[in-house]
Amino acid sequence: MDRYTTATLRVNGQDLQVVFPTHHTLLEVLREECGLTGTKHGCELGECGTCTVLVDGEPVLSCLALTAEMEGRSIETVEGLQDGNELHPLQAAFADLGAAQCGYCTPGMLMTATALLAENDDPSADEIRTALAGNLCRCTGYHKIIEAVEWAAGVVRGDAGAGPAREVLFGSSVPGEGS
Amino acid sequence: MGAHPHVGAGVLRNEDPQLLTGRAIFVDDVHLAGTLHAAFLRSDFAHGRLLSVDTSAAKRREGVIAVYTAEDLGDYWCHGPLLVPPPPIAGLTFNTATLVPLARDRVVHVGEPIAVVVAESRYIAEDALEDIVVDIEPLPVVVGLEEALAPDSPVIHEALGTNVAAHVVQQKGDYEAARGDAHTVVSRKFSYDRGVAGAIENRGILADWNARNEELTVWDTTQAPIPIRNGLAERLGLLQSQVRVVAPFLGGGFGPKMMMFYPEELLIPWISMRLERPVKWIEDRAESFFATTNERLQLHEAELAVDSEGRILGVKDVFLHDSGAYDPYGITVPINTQCTLLGPYRVPNYYSEFTAVFTNKTIVTPVRGAGRQHGVFVMERLLDFAAKELGIDRVEIRKRNFLTPDEFPHDHEILFQDSAPLVYDSGDYLPAMEKAAEMIGYRKFLDEEQPKARAEGRRLGLGIVSYVEGTGIGPYEGARVSVEPSGKVQLATGVGTQGQGHFTTFAQIVADQLGVDVTDVHVVTGDTREFSWGTGTFASRGIVVAGSACHEAAIVVRKRILSVASEALEAAEDDLELADGVVRVKGSDLSISLGELAVRANPLRGAVAAGAEPGLEATSYFGPARGTTASGVHAMIVEIDPETLEVSIQRYVVVHDCGRLVNPVIVDGQIHGGVAHGIGNAFFEELVYDDQGQLLNASFMDYLLPTATDVPHMEVAHVETPSPLNPLGVKGVGEAGAIPVGALYAQALEDALQGAVEIREIPLSPGRLFDLVQDAEADS
């Protein structure tokens, strides 16, 4: 039968004491023991990026990380992004631009983008594309995701002029203005 | 703000606060105490006789609760339903072979389930699969479409005596006579292959039989919860009211999550009832390649007859279609091909014949586009070749053949997938083409940019193609709108939702009628307890059919609101206006809130007039006689590396017509995603089977979905020809972006390679392009 491990995990700034089967991945323990089901899975083989969380600020595929090795490290998930009722600039930009569709890859995208902005608060579109290349999305064609990350970067920098073009916010066809 | 302040605006999505914070509940996020976990033993052989299955060792493994094979299912074992019977086409042949829950004496594709293990954990269940001893006698495997029809081919379904799944001829006019009058006839063979839907969330089911209440709850990643509820109740001998199917948030659908009655979908609820425990099965990624339906190859032999000006006199197309091992979804995919091939063009004579073929591979059912890609590819390629032969510009040959606005409704005199005549309701193709040509800079590219680049040794090419898409078919959907005492509005509909933004677009439609904010309309979809009638989300029909039902129900509720308010405010209904959650007497400050009206409409004392219904609530249904026709033009500029034949997309332009836009931001997002799927189909994705029917690339390491570095920035514009077939004037858009991309790549790459190769196949890749170039050089 399963052997269990007890560990204290620091998740989204809180210490959680969890007991879990020793062989379970960080993905499983976050979703099952911690009740943090915001982190999703798409392959459990490290191929799709959906389960990305931050460990000590670095994006990590939680489906490949063993929880037993996570003691003492700082884990961040999508549930920890917002500040009270205030959405993180990335979350806000995703909402404003319609960058989430089914929303399943979105937590992984948000976490990867969080790590990118921590490292580079003024990334080019190409740098954003490269950073997100390990996160698969089937709904959006990445278009609005990339725009959202660009915009959020501007907000994070405090760049008042940062903002998307009008058609990005309102769609390419503005009612009442013809097509 | 006009009469419709919300419809047409890119308002924020109601679902995003849940999705962006990780709070949204998907099937695998539902954790019930005491849940058992299932794993399926699947066939390693594509074709074989199942001689024996020994589960005794698996049953002895600690933590295993039960193991079932076909034999253990008793009366529950039977063939599944034929989900979509073929349309009544004269002379049609259709051979039915529907799914079985577990293979009994024969396996017909790799991944077909043979046994299911139920255990205390998924780990134990998977380990126990290794304990099962299966004896399969391999049979010769049917892989190729032409080979499947050879007289000496092995037969997959012995009772049928043939590998022909269907044979269909549809025609209009007299193609042979038209051919006789033609100035030029272009004939080619084409092969068009497709791949997986690739939803990032795999399939999953959690079933919970509550023996005390005698109620079954099933959380299912289905696009069509109501048909699944109905089918499960029937098969399990329960009332529909005893079965609740919930399709919560879904991580993408794209077709294969339709009302398939997959083996897992039928078995997990049955097992939960037997064991009286919740049972969960979550598909893994490898299983999704074998056991979730996909789309694949068609082989076309086609010709186009034109006059000296390039005007179409007729088209003939004869093709083979890969059905896979079973055909539960009828002939939907090939008939879409047949009907979509005609495109936005005037085709006076058409002969189309197809043979759908059983093969020992995963079942083919609609995937975003659903066979339309194949037809568009054939037609657009034929036009390109005809233009070249006649020395006519490729945009010009299309313009000469476009149907004009005065030709609508346009009857193509054949039947569509919904059994209704293929009649285009509306469209205006010329402005879309002109706009796309202008946006991509067509003339400037050909006259200046391309020659300049060529002089520098760079290979740039442009593609520009058109398509139409039949969307928004029946039979019907419904919606219930209720104004509650809080003043908020509850809107329930039966369709499932997989990222299309229904929580927002449906709310926009209702908000306009009731004068409330979009955020005050709470939308429930995909829960059979909330709404009991309907079919599901497929065929780009959500906004058209369910959206129209929302609109109709909201109009009824609006009338009721005005009636109750008229009495309360002692004013004529004509003098009232609805806005900001209140009914106001125009030009006065006399008003009453919707919440107060909801209370008045549902009194605790006094009499309600005979025949009156309580509450501010209405349910309406919308069933269109036939589908509505969306259309578009895509254009792109590519550069090919002359050494590696790597292709980079420099610009990508879409001009699309889906009638009236309910939410332009959401519509653009639908198009972006479709294009990305199309790019995958054209250049990255291919299901590679060997001659034993083994899929060689069943993982995302080997089967390449386009990534953020592969999909370009897209420039999207719209023309709007409202549909006359629904009150909102809307057309479907979910599949559109994916449809023309193969045809677009072929034309653009040919252009970049300066006619060195002729492209008659999809998918392509740098390696395949290299081979084509080599072959062409060897030939010349």
CSV table of N, CA and C in Angstrom, one decimal, chain A residues 16-123:
chain,number,residue,atom,x,y,z
A,16,LEU,N,1.0,25.2,4.7
A,16,LEU,CA,-0.1,24.1,4.8
A,16,LEU,C,0.6,22.9,5.2
A,17,GLN,N,0.1,22.2,6.2
A,17,GLN,CA,0.6,20.9,6.5
A,17,GLN,C,-0.2,19.9,5.8
A,18,VAL,N,0.5,19.1,5.0
A,18,VAL,CA,-0.3,18.1,4.2
A,18,VAL,C,0.3,16.7,4.4
A,19,VAL,N,-0.6,15.7,4.3
A,19,VAL,CA,-0.1,14.3,4.3
A,19,VAL,C,-0.5,13.7,3.0
A,20,PHE,N,0.4,13.1,2.3
A,20,PHE,CA,0.1,12.7,0.9
A,20,PHE,C,0.9,11.4,0.6
A,21,PRO,N,0.4,10.6,-0.3
A,21,PRO,CA,1.2,9.5,-0.8
A,21,PRO,C,2.5,9.9,-1.3
A,22,THR,N,3.6,9.3,-0.9
A,22,THR,CA,4.9,9.9,-1.2
A,22,THR,C,5.2,10.0,-2.7
A,23,HIS,N,4.6,9.2,-3.5
A,23,HIS,CA,4.9,9.3,-4.9
A,23,HIS,C,4.0,10.3,-5.6
A,24,HIS,N,3.2,11.0,-4.9
A,24,HIS,CA,2.3,11.9,-5.6
A,24,HIS,C,3.0,13.2,-6.0
A,25,THR,N,2.6,13.7,-7.2
A,25,THR,CA,3.2,14.9,-7.8
A,25,THR,C,2.7,16.1,-7.1
A,26,LEU,N,3.3,17.2,-7.3
A,26,LEU,CA,2.9,18.5,-6.8
A,26,LEU,C,1.5,18.8,-7.3
A,27,LEU,N,1.2,18.5,-8.6
A,27,LEU,CA,-0.1,18.7,-9.2
A,27,LEU,C,-1.1,18.0,-8.4
A,28,GLU,N,-0.9,16.7,-8.1
A,28,GLU,CA,-1.9,15.9,-7.4
A,28,GLU,C,-2.1,16.5,-6.0
A,29,VAL,N,-1.1,16.8,-5.3
A,29,VAL,CA,-1.2,17.3,-3.9
A,29,VAL,C,-1.9,18.7,-3.9
A,30,LEU,N,-1.6,19.5,-4.8
A,30,LEU,CA,-2.2,20.8,-4.9
A,30,LEU,C,-3.7,20.6,-5.1
A,31,ARG,N,-4.1,19.8,-6.0
A,31,ARG,CA,-5.5,19.6,-6.4
A,31,ARG,C,-6.3,18.8,-5.3
A,32,GLU,N,-5.6,17.8,-4.8
A,32,GLU,CA,-6.4,16.8,-3.9
A,32,GLU,C,-6.2,17.2,-2.5
A,33,GLU,N,-5.0,17.3,-2.0
A,33,GLU,CA,-4.8,17.6,-0.6
A,33,GLU,C,-5.0,19.0,-0.2
A,34,CYS,N,-4.6,19.9,-1.1
A,34,CYS,CA,-4.7,21.4,-0.8
A,34,CYS,C,-6.0,21.9,-1.3
A,35,GLY,N,-6.8,21.2,-2.1
A,35,GLY,CA,-8.0,21.7,-2.6
A,35,GLY,C,-7.9,22.8,-3.5
A,36,LEU,N,-6.7,23.0,-4.1
A,36,LEU,CA,-6.5,24.1,-5.1
A,36,LEU,C,-6.6,23.5,-6.5
A,37,THR,N,-7.9,23.5,-7.0
A,37,THR,CA,-8.1,22.8,-8.3
A,37,THR,C,-7.9,23.8,-9.4
A,38,GLY,N,-7.5,25.0,-9.1
A,38,GLY,CA,-7.3,26.0,-10.2
A,38,GLY,C,-6.2,25.5,-11.1
A,39,THR,N,-5.2,24.8,-10.6
A,39,THR,CA,-4.1,24.2,-11.5
A,39,THR,C,-4.7,23.0,-12.2
A,40,LYS,N,-4.6,23.0,-13.5
A,40,LYS,CA,-5.2,22.0,-14.4
A,40,LYS,C,-4.1,21.1,-14.9
A,41,HIS,N,-4.6,20.0,-15.6
A,41,HIS,CA,-3.7,19.1,-16.2
A,41,HIS,C,-4.2,18.8,-17.6
A,42,GLY,N,-3.2,18.6,-18.6
A,42,GLY,CA,-3.6,18.3,-19.9
A,42,GLY,C,-2.9,17.1,-20.5
A,43,CYS,N,-1.9,16.6,-19.8
A,43,CYS,CA,-1.1,15.5,-20.3
A,43,CYS,C,-0.4,14.7,-19.2
A,44,GLU,N,-0.1,15.3,-18.1
A,44,GLU,CA,0.6,14.7,-17.0
A,44,GLU,C,2.0,14.1,-17.5
A,45,LEU,N,2.5,14.6,-18.6
A,45,LEU,CA,3.8,14.1,-19.1
A,45,LEU,C,4.7,15.3,-19.4
A,46,GLY,N,4.3,16.5,-19.0
A,46,GLY,CA,5.2,17.6,-19.2
A,46,GLY,C,5.2,18.1,-20.6
A,47,GLU,N,4.1,17.9,-21.4
A,47,GLU,CA,4.1,18.3,-22.8
A,47,GLU,C,3.3,19.5,-23.1
A,48,CYS,N,2.3,19.9,-22.2
A,48,CYS,CA,1.4,20.9,-22.6
A,48,CYS,C,1.4,22.2,-21.8
A,49,GLY,N,2.1,22.2,-20.6
A,49,GLY,CA,2.3,23.4,-19.8
A,49,GLY,C,1.1,23.8,-19.0
A,50,THR,N,0.0,23.1,-19.1
A,50,THR,CA,-1.3,23.5,-18.4
A,50,THR,C,-1.1,23.5,-16.9
A,51,CYS,N,-0.3,22.7,-16.4
A,51,CYS,CA,-0.2,22.5,-14.9
A,51,CYS,C,0.9,23.5,-14.3
A,52,THR,N,1.4,24.4,-15.1
A,52,THR,CA,2.5,25.3,-14.6
A,52,THR,C,2.1,26.0,-13.3
A,53,VAL,N,3.0,25.9,-12.3
A,53,VAL,CA,2.9,26.8,-11.1
A,53,VAL,C,4.3,27.4,-10.9
A,54,LEU,N,4.4,28.3,-10.0
A,54,LEU,CA,5.7,28.9,-9.7
A,54,LEU,C,6.3,28.2,-8.5
A,55,VAL,N,7.6,27.8,-8.6
A,55,VAL,CA,8.3,27.3,-7.4
A,55,VAL,C,9.5,28.2,-7.2
A,56,ASP,N,9.5,28.9,-6.1
A,56,ASP,CA,10.6,30.0,-5.9
A,56,ASP,C,10.6,30.9,-7.1
A,57,GLY,N,9.5,31.2,-7.6
A,57,GLY,CA,9.4,32.2,-8.7
A,57,GLY,C,9.6,31.7,-10.1
A,58,GLU,N,10.1,30.4,-10.2
A,58,GLU,CA,10.3,29.9,-11.5
A,58,GLU,C,9.2,29.0,-12.0
A,59,PRO,N,8.8,29.1,-13.3
A,59,PRO,CA,7.7,28.2,-13.7
A,59,PRO,C,8.1,26.7,-13.7
A,60,VAL,N,7.3,25.9,-13.1
A,60,VAL,CA,7.6,24.5,-13.0
A,60,VAL,C,6.3,23.7,-13.4
A,61,LEU,N,6.6,22.6,-14.1
A,61,LEU,CA,5.4,21.8,-14.5
A,61,LEU,C,5.1,20.9,-13.3
A,62,SER,N,4.0,21.2,-12.7
A,62,SER,CA,3.7,20.5,-11.4
A,62,SER,C,3.4,19.0,-11.6
A,63,CYS,N,3.1,18.6,-12.8
A,63,CYS,CA,2.8,17.2,-13.1
A,63,CYS,C,4.1,16.4,-13.0
A,64,LEU,N,5.3,17.1,-13.2
A,64,LEU,CA,6.5,16.4,-13.1
A,64,LEU,C,7.3,16.6,-11.8
A,65,ALA,N,6.8,17.4,-11.0
A,65,ALA,CA,7.5,17.7,-9.7
A,65,ALA,C,7.0,16.9,-8.6
A,66,LEU,N,7.9,16.3,-7.8
A,66,LEU,CA,7.5,15.5,-6.7
A,66,LEU,C,7.2,16.4,-5.5
A,67,THR,N,6.1,16.2,-4.9
A,67,THR,CA,5.8,17.0,-3.7
A,67,THR,C,6.8,16.9,-2.6
A,68,ALA,N,7.3,15.6,-2.5
A,68,ALA,CA,8.2,15.4,-1.4
A,68,ALA,C,9.4,16.3,-1.4
A,69,GLU,N,9.7,16.8,-2.6
A,69,GLU,CA,10.9,17.7,-2.7
A,69,GLU,C,10.5,19.2,-2.6
A,70,MET,N,9.3,19.5,-2.2
A,70,MET,CA,8.8,20.9,-2.2
A,70,MET,C,8.9,21.5,-0.8
A,71,GLU,N,9.3,20.8,0.2
A,71,GLU,CA,9.3,21.4,1.5
A,71,GLU,C,10.2,22.5,1.6
A,72,GLY,N,9.8,23.6,2.2
A,72,GLY,CA,10.6,24.8,2.3
A,72,GLY,C,10.7,25.7,1.1
A,73,ARG,N,10.0,25.3,0.0
A,73,ARG,CA,10.1,26.1,-1.2
A,73,ARG,C,8.7,26.9,-1.3
A,74,SER,N,8.8,28.0,-2.0
A,74,SER,CA,7.6,28.8,-2.1
A,74,SER,C,6.8,28.5,-3.4
A,75,ILE,N,5.6,28.0,-3.2
A,75,ILE,CA,4.8,27.6,-4.4
A,75,ILE,C,3.7,28.6,-4.6
A,76,GLU,N,3.6,29.1,-5.8
A,76,GLU,CA,2.5,30.0,-6.2
A,76,GLU,C,1.6,29.4,-7.2
A,77,THR,N,0.3,29.5,-7.0
A,77,THR,CA,-0.7,29.0,-8.0
A,77,THR,C,-1.6,30.1,-8.4
A,78,VAL,N,-2.5,29.8,-9.3
A,78,VAL,CA,-3.4,30.9,-9.8
A,78,VAL,C,-4.3,31.4,-8.7
A,79,GLU,N,-4.6,30.6,-7.7
A,79,GLU,CA,-5.4,31.1,-6.6
A,79,GLU,C,-4.8,32.2,-5.8
A,80,GLY,N,-3.4,32.3,-5.9
A,80,GLY,CA,-2.8,33.3,-5.1
A,80,GLY,C,-2.5,34.6,-5.9
A,81,LEU,N,-2.9,34.7,-7.1
A,81,LEU,CA,-2.5,35.8,-8.0
A,81,LEU,C,-3.2,37.1,-7.5
A,82,GLN,N,-4.5,37.0,-7.2
A,82,GLN,CA,-5.2,38.3,-6.9
A,82,GLN,C,-4.8,38.8,-5.5
A,83,ASP,N,-5.1,40.1,-5.3
A,83,ASP,CA,-4.8,40.7,-4.0
A,83,ASP,C,-6.1,41.1,-3.5
A,84,GLY,N,-6.7,40.3,-2.5
A,84,GLY,CA,-8.0,40.5,-2.1
A,84,GLY,C,-9.0,40.4,-3.2
A,85,ASN,N,-9.8,41.5,-3.4
A,85,ASN,CA,-10.7,41.5,-4.6
A,85,ASN,C,-10.1,42.0,-5.8
A,86,GLU,N,-8.8,42.5,-5.7
A,86,GLU,CA,-8.2,43.1,-6.8
A,86,GLU,C,-7.5,42.1,-7.7
A,87,LEU,N,-7.9,42.0,-9.0
A,87,LEU,CA,-7.2,41.1,-9.9
A,87,LEU,C,-5.8,41.5,-10.1
A,88,HIS,N,-4.9,40.5,-10.3
A,88,HIS,CA,-3.6,40.8,-10.7
A,88,HIS,C,-3.6,41.5,-12.1
A,89,PRO,N,-2.7,42.4,-12.4
A,89,PRO,CA,-2.8,43.0,-13.8
A,89,PRO,C,-2.9,42.0,-14.9
A,90,LEU,N,-2.3,40.9,-14.8
A,90,LEU,CA,-2.4,39.9,-15.9
A,90,LEU,C,-3.8,39.4,-16.0
A,91,GLN,N,-4.4,39.1,-14.8
A,91,GLN,CA,-5.8,38.6,-14.8
A,91,GLN,C,-6.7,39.6,-15.4
A,92,ALA,N,-6.5,40.9,-15.0
A,92,ALA,CA,-7.4,42.0,-15.4
A,92,ALA,C,-7.2,42.1,-17.0
A,93,ALA,N,-6.0,42.1,-17.4
A,93,ALA,CA,-5.8,42.2,-18.9
A,93,ALA,C,-6.4,41.1,-19.7
A,94,PHE,N,-6.3,39.9,-19.1
A,94,PHE,CA,-6.9,38.7,-19.8
A,94,PHE,C,-8.4,38.9,-19.9
A,95,ALA,N,-9.0,39.5,-18.8
A,95,ALA,CA,-10.5,39.7,-18.9
A,95,ALA,C,-10.8,40.8,-19.8
A,96,ASP,N,-10.0,41.9,-19.8
A,96,ASP,CA,-10.3,43.1,-20.6
A,96,ASP,C,-10.2,42.7,-22.1
A,97,LEU,N,-9.3,41.9,-22.5
A,97,LEU,CA,-9.1,41.6,-23.9
A,97,LEU,C,-9.7,40.3,-24.3
A,98,GLY,N,-10.4,39.6,-23.4
A,98,GLY,CA,-11.0,38.3,-23.9
A,98,GLY,C,-9.9,37.2,-24.2
A,99,ALA,N,-8.9,37.2,-23.4
A,99,ALA,CA,-7.8,36.3,-23.7
A,99,ALA,C,-8.0,34.9,-23.1
A,100,ALA,N,-9.1,34.7,-22.3
A,100,ALA,CA,-9.4,33.3,-21.9
A,100,ALA,C,-10.7,32.9,-22.7
A,101,GLN,N,-10.7,31.7,-23.2
A,101,GLN,CA,-11.9,31.2,-23.8
A,101,GLN,C,-12.5,30.1,-22.9
A,102,CYS,N,-12.0,28.9,-23.1
A,102,CYS,CA,-12.5,27.8,-22.2
A,102,CYS,C,-11.9,28.0,-20.8
A,103,GLY,N,-10.8,28.6,-20.7
A,103,GLY,CA,-10.1,28.9,-19.4
A,103,GLY,C,-9.3,27.8,-18.8
A,104,TYR,N,-9.2,26.7,-19.6
A,104,TYR,CA,-8.5,25.6,-19.0
A,104,TYR,C,-7.0,25.7,-19.0
A,105,CYS,N,-6.4,26.3,-20.1
A,105,CYS,CA,-5.0,26.5,-20.1
A,105,CYS,C,-4.6,27.8,-19.4
A,106,THR,N,-5.6,28.6,-19.1
A,106,THR,CA,-5.4,30.0,-18.6
A,106,THR,C,-4.5,30.0,-17.3
A,107,PRO,N,-4.8,29.2,-16.3
A,107,PRO,CA,-4.0,29.3,-15.1
A,107,PRO,C,-2.5,29.1,-15.4
A,108,GLY,N,-2.2,28.1,-16.2
A,108,GLY,CA,-0.8,27.9,-16.6
A,108,GLY,C,-0.2,29.0,-17.4
A,109,MET,N,-1.0,29.6,-18.2
A,109,MET,CA,-0.5,30.8,-19.0
A,109,MET,C,-0.2,31.9,-18.0
A,110,LEU,N,-1.2,32.2,-17.1
A,110,LEU,CA,-1.0,33.3,-16.2
A,110,LEU,C,0.3,33.1,-15.3
A,111,MET,N,0.5,31.9,-14.9
A,111,MET,CA,1.7,31.7,-14.0
A,111,MET,C,3.0,31.8,-14.8
A,112,THR,N,3.0,31.3,-16.1
A,112,THR,CA,4.2,31.5,-16.9
A,112,THR,C,4.4,32.9,-17.2
A,113,ALA,N,3.3,33.7,-17.5
A,113,ALA,CA,3.5,35.1,-17.8
A,113,ALA,C,3.9,35.9,-16.5
A,114,THR,N,3.5,35.4,-15.4
A,114,THR,CA,3.9,36.1,-14.1
A,114,THR,C,5.4,36.0,-14.0
A,115,ALA,N,5.9,34.8,-14.2
A,115,ALA,CA,7.4,34.6,-14.1
A,115,ALA,C,8.1,35.5,-15.2
A,116,LEU,N,7.6,35.6,-16.4
A,116,LEU,CA,8.2,36.4,-17.4
A,116,LEU,C,8.3,37.9,-17.0
A,117,LEU,N,7.1,38.4,-16.5
A,117,LEU,CA,7.1,39.8,-16.1
A,117,LEU,C,8.0,40.1,-14.9
A,118,ALA,N,8.2,39.1,-14.0
A,118,ALA,CA,9.1,39.3,-12.9
A,118,ALA,C,10.5,39.5,-13.4
A,119,GLU,N,10.8,38.8,-14.5
A,119,GLU,CA,12.2,38.9,-15.1
A,119,GLU,C,12.4,40.0,-16.0
A,120,ASN,N,11.3,40.3,-16.8
A,120,ASN,CA,11.4,41.3,-17.8
A,120,ASN,C,10.1,42.1,-17.9
A,121,ASP,N,10.1,43.3,-17.4
A,121,ASP,CA,8.8,44.0,-17.3
A,121,ASP,C,8.4,44.7,-18.6
A,122,ASP,N,9.3,44.6,-19.6
A,122,ASP,CA,8.9,45.2,-20.9
A,122,ASP,C,9.3,44.3,-22.1
A,123,PRO,N,8.6,43.1,-22.1
A,123,PRO,CA,8.9,42.1,-23.1
A,123,PRO,C,8.3,42.5,-24.5
